[in-house]
CSV table of C-alpha atoms and ligand atoms in Angstrom, one decimal:
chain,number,residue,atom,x,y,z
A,133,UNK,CA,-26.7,-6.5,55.9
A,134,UNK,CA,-24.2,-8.4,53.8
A,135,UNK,CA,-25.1,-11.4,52.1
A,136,UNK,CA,-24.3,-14.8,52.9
A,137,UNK,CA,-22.6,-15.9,49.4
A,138,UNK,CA,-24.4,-19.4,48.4
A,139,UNK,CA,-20.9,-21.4,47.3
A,140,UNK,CA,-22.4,-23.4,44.2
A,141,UNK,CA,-18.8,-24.4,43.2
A,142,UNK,CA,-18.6,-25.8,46.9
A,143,UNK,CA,-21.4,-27.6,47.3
A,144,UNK,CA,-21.4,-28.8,43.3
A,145,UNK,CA,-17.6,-30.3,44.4
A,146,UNK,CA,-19.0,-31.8,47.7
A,147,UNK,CA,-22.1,-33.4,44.9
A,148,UNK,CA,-19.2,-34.4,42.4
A,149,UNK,CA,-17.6,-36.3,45.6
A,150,UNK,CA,-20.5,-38.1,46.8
A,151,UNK,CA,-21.6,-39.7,43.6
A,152,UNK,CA,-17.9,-40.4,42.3
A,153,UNK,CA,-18.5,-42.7,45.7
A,154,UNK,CA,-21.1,-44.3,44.6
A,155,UNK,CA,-20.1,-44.6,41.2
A,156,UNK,CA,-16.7,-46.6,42.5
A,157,UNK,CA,-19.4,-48.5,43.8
A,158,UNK,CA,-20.9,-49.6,41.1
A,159,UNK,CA,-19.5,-52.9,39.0
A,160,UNK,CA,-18.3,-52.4,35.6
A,161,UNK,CA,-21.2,-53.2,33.5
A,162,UNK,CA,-23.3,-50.7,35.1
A,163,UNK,CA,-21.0,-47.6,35.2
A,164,UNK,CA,-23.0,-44.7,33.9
A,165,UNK,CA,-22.7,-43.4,30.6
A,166,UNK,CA,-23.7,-40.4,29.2
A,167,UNK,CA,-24.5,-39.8,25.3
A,168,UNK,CA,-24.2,-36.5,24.8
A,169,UNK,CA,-25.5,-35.1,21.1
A,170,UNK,CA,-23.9,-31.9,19.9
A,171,UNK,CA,-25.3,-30.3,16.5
A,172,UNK,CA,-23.0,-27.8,14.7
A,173,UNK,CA,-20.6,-25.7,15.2
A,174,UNK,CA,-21.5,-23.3,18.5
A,175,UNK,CA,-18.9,-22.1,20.8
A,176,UNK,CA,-21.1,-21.8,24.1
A,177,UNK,CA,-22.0,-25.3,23.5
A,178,UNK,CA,-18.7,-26.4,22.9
A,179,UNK,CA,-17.5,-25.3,25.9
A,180,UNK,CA,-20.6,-26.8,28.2
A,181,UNK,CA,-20.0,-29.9,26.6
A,182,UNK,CA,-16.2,-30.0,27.2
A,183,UNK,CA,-16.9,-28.7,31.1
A,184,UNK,CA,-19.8,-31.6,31.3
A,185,UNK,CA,-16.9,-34.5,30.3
A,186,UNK,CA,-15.0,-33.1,32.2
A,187,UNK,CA,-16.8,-33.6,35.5
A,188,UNK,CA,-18.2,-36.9,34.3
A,189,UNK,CA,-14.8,-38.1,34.1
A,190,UNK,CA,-14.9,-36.7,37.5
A,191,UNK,CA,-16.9,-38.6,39.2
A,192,UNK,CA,-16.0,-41.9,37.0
A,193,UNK,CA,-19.2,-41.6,34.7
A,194,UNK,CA,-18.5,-42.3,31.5
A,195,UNK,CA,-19.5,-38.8,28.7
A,196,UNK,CA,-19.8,-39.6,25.3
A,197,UNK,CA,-20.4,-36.9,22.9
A,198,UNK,CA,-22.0,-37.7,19.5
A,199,UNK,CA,-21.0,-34.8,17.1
A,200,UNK,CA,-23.2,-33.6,14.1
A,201,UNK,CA,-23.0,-31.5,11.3
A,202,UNK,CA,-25.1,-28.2,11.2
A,203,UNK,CA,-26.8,-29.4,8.2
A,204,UNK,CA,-28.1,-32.8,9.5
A,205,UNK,CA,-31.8,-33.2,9.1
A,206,UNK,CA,-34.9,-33.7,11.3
A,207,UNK,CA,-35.0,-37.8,10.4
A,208,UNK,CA,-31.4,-38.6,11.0
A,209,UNK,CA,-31.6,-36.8,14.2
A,210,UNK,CA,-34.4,-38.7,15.4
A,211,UNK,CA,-32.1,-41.8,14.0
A,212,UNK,CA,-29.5,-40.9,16.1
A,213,UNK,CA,-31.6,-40.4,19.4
A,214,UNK,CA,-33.4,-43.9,18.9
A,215,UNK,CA,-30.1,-45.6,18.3
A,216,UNK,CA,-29.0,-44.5,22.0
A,217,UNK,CA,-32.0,-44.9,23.3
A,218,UNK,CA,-31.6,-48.9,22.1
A,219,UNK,CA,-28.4,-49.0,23.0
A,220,UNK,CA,-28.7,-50.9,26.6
A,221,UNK,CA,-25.0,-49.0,27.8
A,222,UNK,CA,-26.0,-45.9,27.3
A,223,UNK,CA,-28.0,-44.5,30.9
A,224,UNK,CA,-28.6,-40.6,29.9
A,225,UNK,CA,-28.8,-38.9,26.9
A,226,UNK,CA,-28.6,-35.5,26.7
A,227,UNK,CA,-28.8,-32.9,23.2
A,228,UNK,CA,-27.0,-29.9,23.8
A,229,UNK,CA,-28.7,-26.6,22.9
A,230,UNK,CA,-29.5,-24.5,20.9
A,231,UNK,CA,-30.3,-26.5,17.9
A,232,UNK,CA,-30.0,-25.2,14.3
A,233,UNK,CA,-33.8,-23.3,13.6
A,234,UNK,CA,-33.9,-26.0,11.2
A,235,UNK,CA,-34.8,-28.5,13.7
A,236,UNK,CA,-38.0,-28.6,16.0
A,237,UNK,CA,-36.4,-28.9,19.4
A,238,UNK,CA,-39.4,-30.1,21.1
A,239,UNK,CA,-39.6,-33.0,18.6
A,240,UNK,CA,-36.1,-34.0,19.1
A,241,UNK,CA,-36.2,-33.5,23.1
A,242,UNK,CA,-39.4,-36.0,23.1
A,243,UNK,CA,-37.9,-38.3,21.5
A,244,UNK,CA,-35.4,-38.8,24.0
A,245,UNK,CA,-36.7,-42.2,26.3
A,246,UNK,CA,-38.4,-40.4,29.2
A,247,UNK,CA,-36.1,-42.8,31.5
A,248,UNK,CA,-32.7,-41.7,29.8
A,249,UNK,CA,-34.1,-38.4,29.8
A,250,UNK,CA,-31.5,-36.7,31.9
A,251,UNK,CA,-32.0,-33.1,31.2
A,252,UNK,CA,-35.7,-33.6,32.0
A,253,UNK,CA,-36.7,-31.3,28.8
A,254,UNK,CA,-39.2,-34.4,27.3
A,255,UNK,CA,-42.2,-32.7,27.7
A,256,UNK,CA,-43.3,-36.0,29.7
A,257,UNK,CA,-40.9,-35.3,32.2
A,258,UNK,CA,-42.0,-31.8,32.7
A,259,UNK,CA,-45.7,-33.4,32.9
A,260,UNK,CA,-44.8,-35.5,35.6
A,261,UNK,CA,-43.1,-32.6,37.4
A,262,UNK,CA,-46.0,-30.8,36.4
A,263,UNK,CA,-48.5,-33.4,38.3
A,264,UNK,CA,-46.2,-33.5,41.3
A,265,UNK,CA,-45.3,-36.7,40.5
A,266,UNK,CA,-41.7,-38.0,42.2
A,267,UNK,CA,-40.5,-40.3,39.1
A,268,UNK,CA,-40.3,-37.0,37.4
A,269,UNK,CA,-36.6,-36.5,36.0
A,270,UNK,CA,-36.2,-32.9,36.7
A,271,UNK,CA,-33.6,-30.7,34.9
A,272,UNK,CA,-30.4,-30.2,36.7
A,273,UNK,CA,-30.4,-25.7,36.6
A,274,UNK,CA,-34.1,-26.2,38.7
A,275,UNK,CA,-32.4,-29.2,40.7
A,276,UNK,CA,-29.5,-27.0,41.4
A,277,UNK,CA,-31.7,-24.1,42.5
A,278,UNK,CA,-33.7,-25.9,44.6
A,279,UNK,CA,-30.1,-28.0,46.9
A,280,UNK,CA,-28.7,-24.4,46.8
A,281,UNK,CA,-31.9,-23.0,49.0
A,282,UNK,CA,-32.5,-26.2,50.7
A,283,UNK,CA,-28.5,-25.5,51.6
A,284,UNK,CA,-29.5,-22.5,53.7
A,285,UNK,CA,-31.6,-24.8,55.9
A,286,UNK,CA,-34.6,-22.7,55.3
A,287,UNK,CA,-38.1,-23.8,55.3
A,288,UNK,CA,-39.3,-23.4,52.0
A,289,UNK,CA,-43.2,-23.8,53.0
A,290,UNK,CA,-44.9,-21.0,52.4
A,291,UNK,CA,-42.3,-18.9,51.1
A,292,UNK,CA,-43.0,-16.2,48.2
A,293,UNK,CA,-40.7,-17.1,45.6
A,294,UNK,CA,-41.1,-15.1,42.2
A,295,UNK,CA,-39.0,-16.4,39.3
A,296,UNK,CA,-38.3,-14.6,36.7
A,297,UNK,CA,-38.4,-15.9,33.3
A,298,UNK,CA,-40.6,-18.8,31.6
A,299,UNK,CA,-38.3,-20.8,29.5
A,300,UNK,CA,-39.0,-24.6,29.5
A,301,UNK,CA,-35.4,-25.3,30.4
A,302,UNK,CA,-35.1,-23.1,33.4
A,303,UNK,CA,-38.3,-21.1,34.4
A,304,UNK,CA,-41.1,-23.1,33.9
A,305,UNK,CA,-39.3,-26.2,35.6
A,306,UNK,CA,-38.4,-23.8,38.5
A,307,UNK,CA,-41.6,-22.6,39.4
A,308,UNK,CA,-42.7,-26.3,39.6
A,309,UNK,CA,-40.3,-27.7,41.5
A,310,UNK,CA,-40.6,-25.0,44.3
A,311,UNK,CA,-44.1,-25.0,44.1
A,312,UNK,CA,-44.0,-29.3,44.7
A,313,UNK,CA,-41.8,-27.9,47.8
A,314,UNK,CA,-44.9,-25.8,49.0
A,315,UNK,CA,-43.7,-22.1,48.2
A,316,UNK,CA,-46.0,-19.6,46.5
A,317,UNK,CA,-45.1,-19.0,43.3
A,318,UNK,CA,-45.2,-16.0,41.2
A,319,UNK,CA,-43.7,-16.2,37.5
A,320,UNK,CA,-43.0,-13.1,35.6
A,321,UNK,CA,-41.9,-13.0,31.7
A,322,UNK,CA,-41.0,-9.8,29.0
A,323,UNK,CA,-44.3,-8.3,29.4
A,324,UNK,CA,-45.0,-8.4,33.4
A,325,UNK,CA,-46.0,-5.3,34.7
A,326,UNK,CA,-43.8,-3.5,37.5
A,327,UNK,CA,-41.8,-6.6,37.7
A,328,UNK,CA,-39.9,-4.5,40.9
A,329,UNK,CA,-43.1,-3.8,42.6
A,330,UNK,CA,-43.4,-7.8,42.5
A,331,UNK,CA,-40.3,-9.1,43.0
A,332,UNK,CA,-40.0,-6.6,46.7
A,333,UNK,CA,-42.6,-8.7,47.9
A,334,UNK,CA,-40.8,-12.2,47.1
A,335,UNK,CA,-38.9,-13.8,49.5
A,336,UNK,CA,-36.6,-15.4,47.7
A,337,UNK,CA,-36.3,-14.4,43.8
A,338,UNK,CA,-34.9,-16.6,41.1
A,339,UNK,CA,-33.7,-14.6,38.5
A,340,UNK,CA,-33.5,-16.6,35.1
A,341,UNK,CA,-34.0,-13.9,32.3
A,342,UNK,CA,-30.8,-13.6,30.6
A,343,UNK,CA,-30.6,-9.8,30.9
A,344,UNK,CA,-27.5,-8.6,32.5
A,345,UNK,CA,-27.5,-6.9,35.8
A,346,UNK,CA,-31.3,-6.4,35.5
A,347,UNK,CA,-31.8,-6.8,39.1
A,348,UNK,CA,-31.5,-3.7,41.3
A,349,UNK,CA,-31.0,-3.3,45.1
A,350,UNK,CA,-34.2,-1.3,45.3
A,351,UNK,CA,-36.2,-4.6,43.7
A,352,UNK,CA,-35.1,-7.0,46.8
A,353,UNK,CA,-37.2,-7.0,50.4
A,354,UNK,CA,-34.2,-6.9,53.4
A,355,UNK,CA,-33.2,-10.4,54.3
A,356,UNK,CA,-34.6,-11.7,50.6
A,357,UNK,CA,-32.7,-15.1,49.2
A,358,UNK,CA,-31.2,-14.1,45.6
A,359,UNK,CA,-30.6,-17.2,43.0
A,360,UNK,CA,-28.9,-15.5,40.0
A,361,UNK,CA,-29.2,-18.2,37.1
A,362,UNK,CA,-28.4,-15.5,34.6
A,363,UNK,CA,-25.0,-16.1,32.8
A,364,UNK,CA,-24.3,-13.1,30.7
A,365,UNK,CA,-21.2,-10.9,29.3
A,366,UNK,CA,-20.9,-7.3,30.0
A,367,UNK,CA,-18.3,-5.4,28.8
A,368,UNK,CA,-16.5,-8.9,28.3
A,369,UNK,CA,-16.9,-10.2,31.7
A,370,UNK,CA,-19.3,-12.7,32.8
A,371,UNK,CA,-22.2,-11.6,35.5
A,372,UNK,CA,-25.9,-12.7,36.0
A,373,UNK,CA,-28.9,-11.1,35.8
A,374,UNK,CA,-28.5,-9.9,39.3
A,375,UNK,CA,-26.6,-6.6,40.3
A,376,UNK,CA,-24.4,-8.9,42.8
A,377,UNK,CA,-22.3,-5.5,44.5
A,378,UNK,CA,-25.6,-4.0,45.0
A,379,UNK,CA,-27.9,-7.0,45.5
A,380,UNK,CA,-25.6,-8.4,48.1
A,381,UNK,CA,-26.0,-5.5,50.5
A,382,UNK,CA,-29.6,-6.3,51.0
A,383,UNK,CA,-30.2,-9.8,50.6
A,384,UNK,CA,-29.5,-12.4,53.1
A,385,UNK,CA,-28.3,-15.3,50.7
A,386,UNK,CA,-27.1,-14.3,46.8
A,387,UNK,CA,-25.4,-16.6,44.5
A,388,UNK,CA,-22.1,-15.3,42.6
A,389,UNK,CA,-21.8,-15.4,39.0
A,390,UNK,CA,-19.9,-17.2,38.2
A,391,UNK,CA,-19.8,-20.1,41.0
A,392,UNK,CA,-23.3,-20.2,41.8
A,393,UNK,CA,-26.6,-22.0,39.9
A,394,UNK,CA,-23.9,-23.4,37.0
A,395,UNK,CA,-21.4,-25.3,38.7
A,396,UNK,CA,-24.8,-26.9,40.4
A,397,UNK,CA,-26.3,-27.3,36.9
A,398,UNK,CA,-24.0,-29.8,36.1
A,399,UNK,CA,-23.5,-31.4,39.1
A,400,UNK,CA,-27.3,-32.1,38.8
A,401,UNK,CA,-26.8,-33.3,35.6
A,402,UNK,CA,-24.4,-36.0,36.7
A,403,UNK,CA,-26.2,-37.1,39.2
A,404,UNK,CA,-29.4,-37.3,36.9
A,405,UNK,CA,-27.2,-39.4,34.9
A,406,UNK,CA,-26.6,-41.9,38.1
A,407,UNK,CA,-30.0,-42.3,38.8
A,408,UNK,CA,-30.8,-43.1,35.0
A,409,UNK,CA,-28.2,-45.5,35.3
A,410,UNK,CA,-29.6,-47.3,38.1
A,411,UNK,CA,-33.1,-47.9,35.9
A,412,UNK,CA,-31.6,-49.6,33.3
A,413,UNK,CA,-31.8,-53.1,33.1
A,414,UNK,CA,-28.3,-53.5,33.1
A,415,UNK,CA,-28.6,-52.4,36.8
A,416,UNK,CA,-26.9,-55.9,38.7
A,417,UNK,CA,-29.5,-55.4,41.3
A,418,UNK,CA,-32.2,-56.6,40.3
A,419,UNK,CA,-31.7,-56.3,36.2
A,420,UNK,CA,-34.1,-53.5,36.2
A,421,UNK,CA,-37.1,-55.6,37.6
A,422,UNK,CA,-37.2,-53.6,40.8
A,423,UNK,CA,-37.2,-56.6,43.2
A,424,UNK,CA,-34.0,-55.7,44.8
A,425,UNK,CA,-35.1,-53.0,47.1
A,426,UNK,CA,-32.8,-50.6,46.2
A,427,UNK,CA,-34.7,-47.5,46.9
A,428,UNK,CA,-34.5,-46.6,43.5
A,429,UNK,CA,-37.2,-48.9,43.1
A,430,UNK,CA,-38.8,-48.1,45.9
A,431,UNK,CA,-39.8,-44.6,44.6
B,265,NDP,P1,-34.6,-17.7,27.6
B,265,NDP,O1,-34.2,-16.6,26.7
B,265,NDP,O2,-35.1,-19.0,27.0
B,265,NDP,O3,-35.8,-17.2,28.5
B,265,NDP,C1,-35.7,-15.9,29.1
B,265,NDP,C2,-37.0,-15.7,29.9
B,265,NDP,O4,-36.8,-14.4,30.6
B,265,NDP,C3,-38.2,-15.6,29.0
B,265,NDP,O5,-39.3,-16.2,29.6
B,265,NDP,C4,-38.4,-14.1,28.9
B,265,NDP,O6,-39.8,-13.7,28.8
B,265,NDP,C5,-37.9,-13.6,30.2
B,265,NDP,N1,-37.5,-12.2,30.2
B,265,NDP,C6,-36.6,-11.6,29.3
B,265,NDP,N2,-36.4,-10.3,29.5
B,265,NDP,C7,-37.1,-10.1,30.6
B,265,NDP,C8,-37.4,-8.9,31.4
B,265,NDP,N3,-36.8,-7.7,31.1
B,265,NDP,N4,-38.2,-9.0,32.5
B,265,NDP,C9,-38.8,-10.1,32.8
B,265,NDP,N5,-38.6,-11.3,32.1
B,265,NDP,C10,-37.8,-11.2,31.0
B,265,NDP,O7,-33.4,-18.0,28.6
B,265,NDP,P2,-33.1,-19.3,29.5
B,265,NDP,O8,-34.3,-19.5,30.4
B,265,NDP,O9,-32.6,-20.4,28.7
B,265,NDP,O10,-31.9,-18.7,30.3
B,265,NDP,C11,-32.0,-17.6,31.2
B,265,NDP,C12,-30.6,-17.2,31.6
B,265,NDP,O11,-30.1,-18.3,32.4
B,265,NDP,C13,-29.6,-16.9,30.5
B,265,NDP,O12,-28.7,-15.9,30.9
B,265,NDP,C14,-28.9,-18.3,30.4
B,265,NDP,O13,-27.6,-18.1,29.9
B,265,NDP,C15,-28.9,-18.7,31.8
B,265,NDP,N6,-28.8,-20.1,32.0
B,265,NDP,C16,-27.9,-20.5,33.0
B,265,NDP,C17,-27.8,-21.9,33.4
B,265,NDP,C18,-26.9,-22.2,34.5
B,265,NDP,O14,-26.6,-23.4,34.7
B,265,NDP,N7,-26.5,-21.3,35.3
B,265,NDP,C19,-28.6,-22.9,32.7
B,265,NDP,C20,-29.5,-22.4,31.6
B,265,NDP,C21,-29.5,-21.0,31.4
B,265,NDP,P3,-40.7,-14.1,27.5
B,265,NDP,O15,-41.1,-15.6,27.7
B,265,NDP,O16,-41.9,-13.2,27.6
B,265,NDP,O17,-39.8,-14.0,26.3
């Protein structure tokens, strides 16, 4: 068998398309903006930030990024976030990570208003994904995941799924999201046991562990769908955490690296950033009140 390659560039462009659509759509007071925080001096986060304006501009949303010094402190942080959160034009705020280890990320994520939240990392968010609940924002990598597989057309009820990794950015919100779509979920971290022996039985595996090339042909069952959300350098080309030329030979689905889970990542993110735009009380419909039907309001 050769694998079906999952397009995530494709279907991220055929995203971008539909949303710059309804974005045109939108007057110009409610045109979604996105306040995006960036701390120091990291070149990783520089260039997700510069590919996430990029899109945004896209699609018509409006990306603002809000650059800090390394050395700004806890308080003025928190200033920052509560300024955007006030401010009635900004619809999502995002804060790039990593932080600097002087900064308690959870404190800074939670301040972000759980409506504006468009990563989804407020721990209230991940709560109401937790508890099933459908106001949930959920972060855009799990969002991605989860259009990628429903792109197969496969039925995901009742399918093994084990994800590996447990981060609260990509793991964790994972495993939640597929288990809200009726899958059976394993999660597996640094210190599961015969991770292969587990991940054979798995239907479809989702591998989210940052450790290059870690998944082997002999660790996939025939026909198995691969997500590979690992983005890693090897010899100084980027791969997953998949072994894509040997993976693909037994799978039935497998995402490139890159072109798979990222493009989708931010994709989700824009369209996140619609949604949020859509609650605020700016929204023309209905100033927010939720009287105007839009299913937005419906939820
Ligand atoms: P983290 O480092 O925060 O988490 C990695 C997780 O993998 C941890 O739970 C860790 O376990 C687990 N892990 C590490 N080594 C192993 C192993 N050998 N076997 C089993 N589990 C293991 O990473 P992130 O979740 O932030 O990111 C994971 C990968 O996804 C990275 O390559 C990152 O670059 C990429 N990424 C890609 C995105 C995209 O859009 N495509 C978006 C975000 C991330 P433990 O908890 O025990 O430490």
């Amino acid at each position: 068998m050769t694998a079906q390659i999952l397009d995530g560039k494709k279907l991220a462009a055929d995203v971008r398309a539909e949303l710059a659509h309804k974005v045109a759509a939108l007057s110009g007071d409610n045109v979604p903006v996105l306040a995006v925080v960036l701390v120091g001096d990291n070149e990783a986060s520089r260039i997700y930030v510069r590919n996430k304006k990029k899109a945004a501009a896209e699609v018509g949303i409006v990306c603002e990024v809000f650059e800090m010094s390394d050395t700004i402190g806890e308080q003025a942080l928190l200033a920052v976030i509560d300024e955007l959160n006030e401010n009635p034009h900004v619809s999502g705020i995002i804060v790039q990570l990593p932080l600097p280890a002087h900064i308690n990320p959870l404190k800074i994520l939670a301040a972000i208003r759980p409506q504006k939240d468009v990563d989804g990392f407020n721990p209230y968010n991940a709560g109401l994904l937790a508890c099933r609940e459908p106001q949930a924002v959920v972060s855009a990598t799990p969002k991605g995941i989860l259009r990628l597989l429903q792109s197969t057309g496969m039925n995901l009820a009742g399918k093994h799924v084990v994800v590996i990794g447990r981060s609260n950015i990509v793991g964790r919100p994972a495993a939640m999201l597929l288990l809200n779509h009726d899958c059976t979920v394993t999660i597996t971290h640094s210190h599961t046991r015969n991770l292969p022996e587990l991940t054979r039985q798995a239907d479809i595996v989702v591998a989210a562990c940052g450790c290059p090339k870690l998944v082997k042909k002999d660790w996939i069952k025939f026909g198995a769908v691969v997500i590979d959300v690992g983005i890693n350098r090897l010899d100084g080309k980027l791969c997953g955490d998949v072994d894509f030329e040997q993976v693909k030979e037994i799978a039935s689905y497998i995402t490139p690296v890159p072109g798979g889970v990222g493009p989708m990542t931010v994709a989700m993110l824009l369209e996140n950033t619609y949604e949020a735009a859509l609650r605020q009380p700016t929204h023309e419909c209905c100033h927010g009140h939720g009287h105007c039907g839009c299913h937005k309001h419906n939820d």
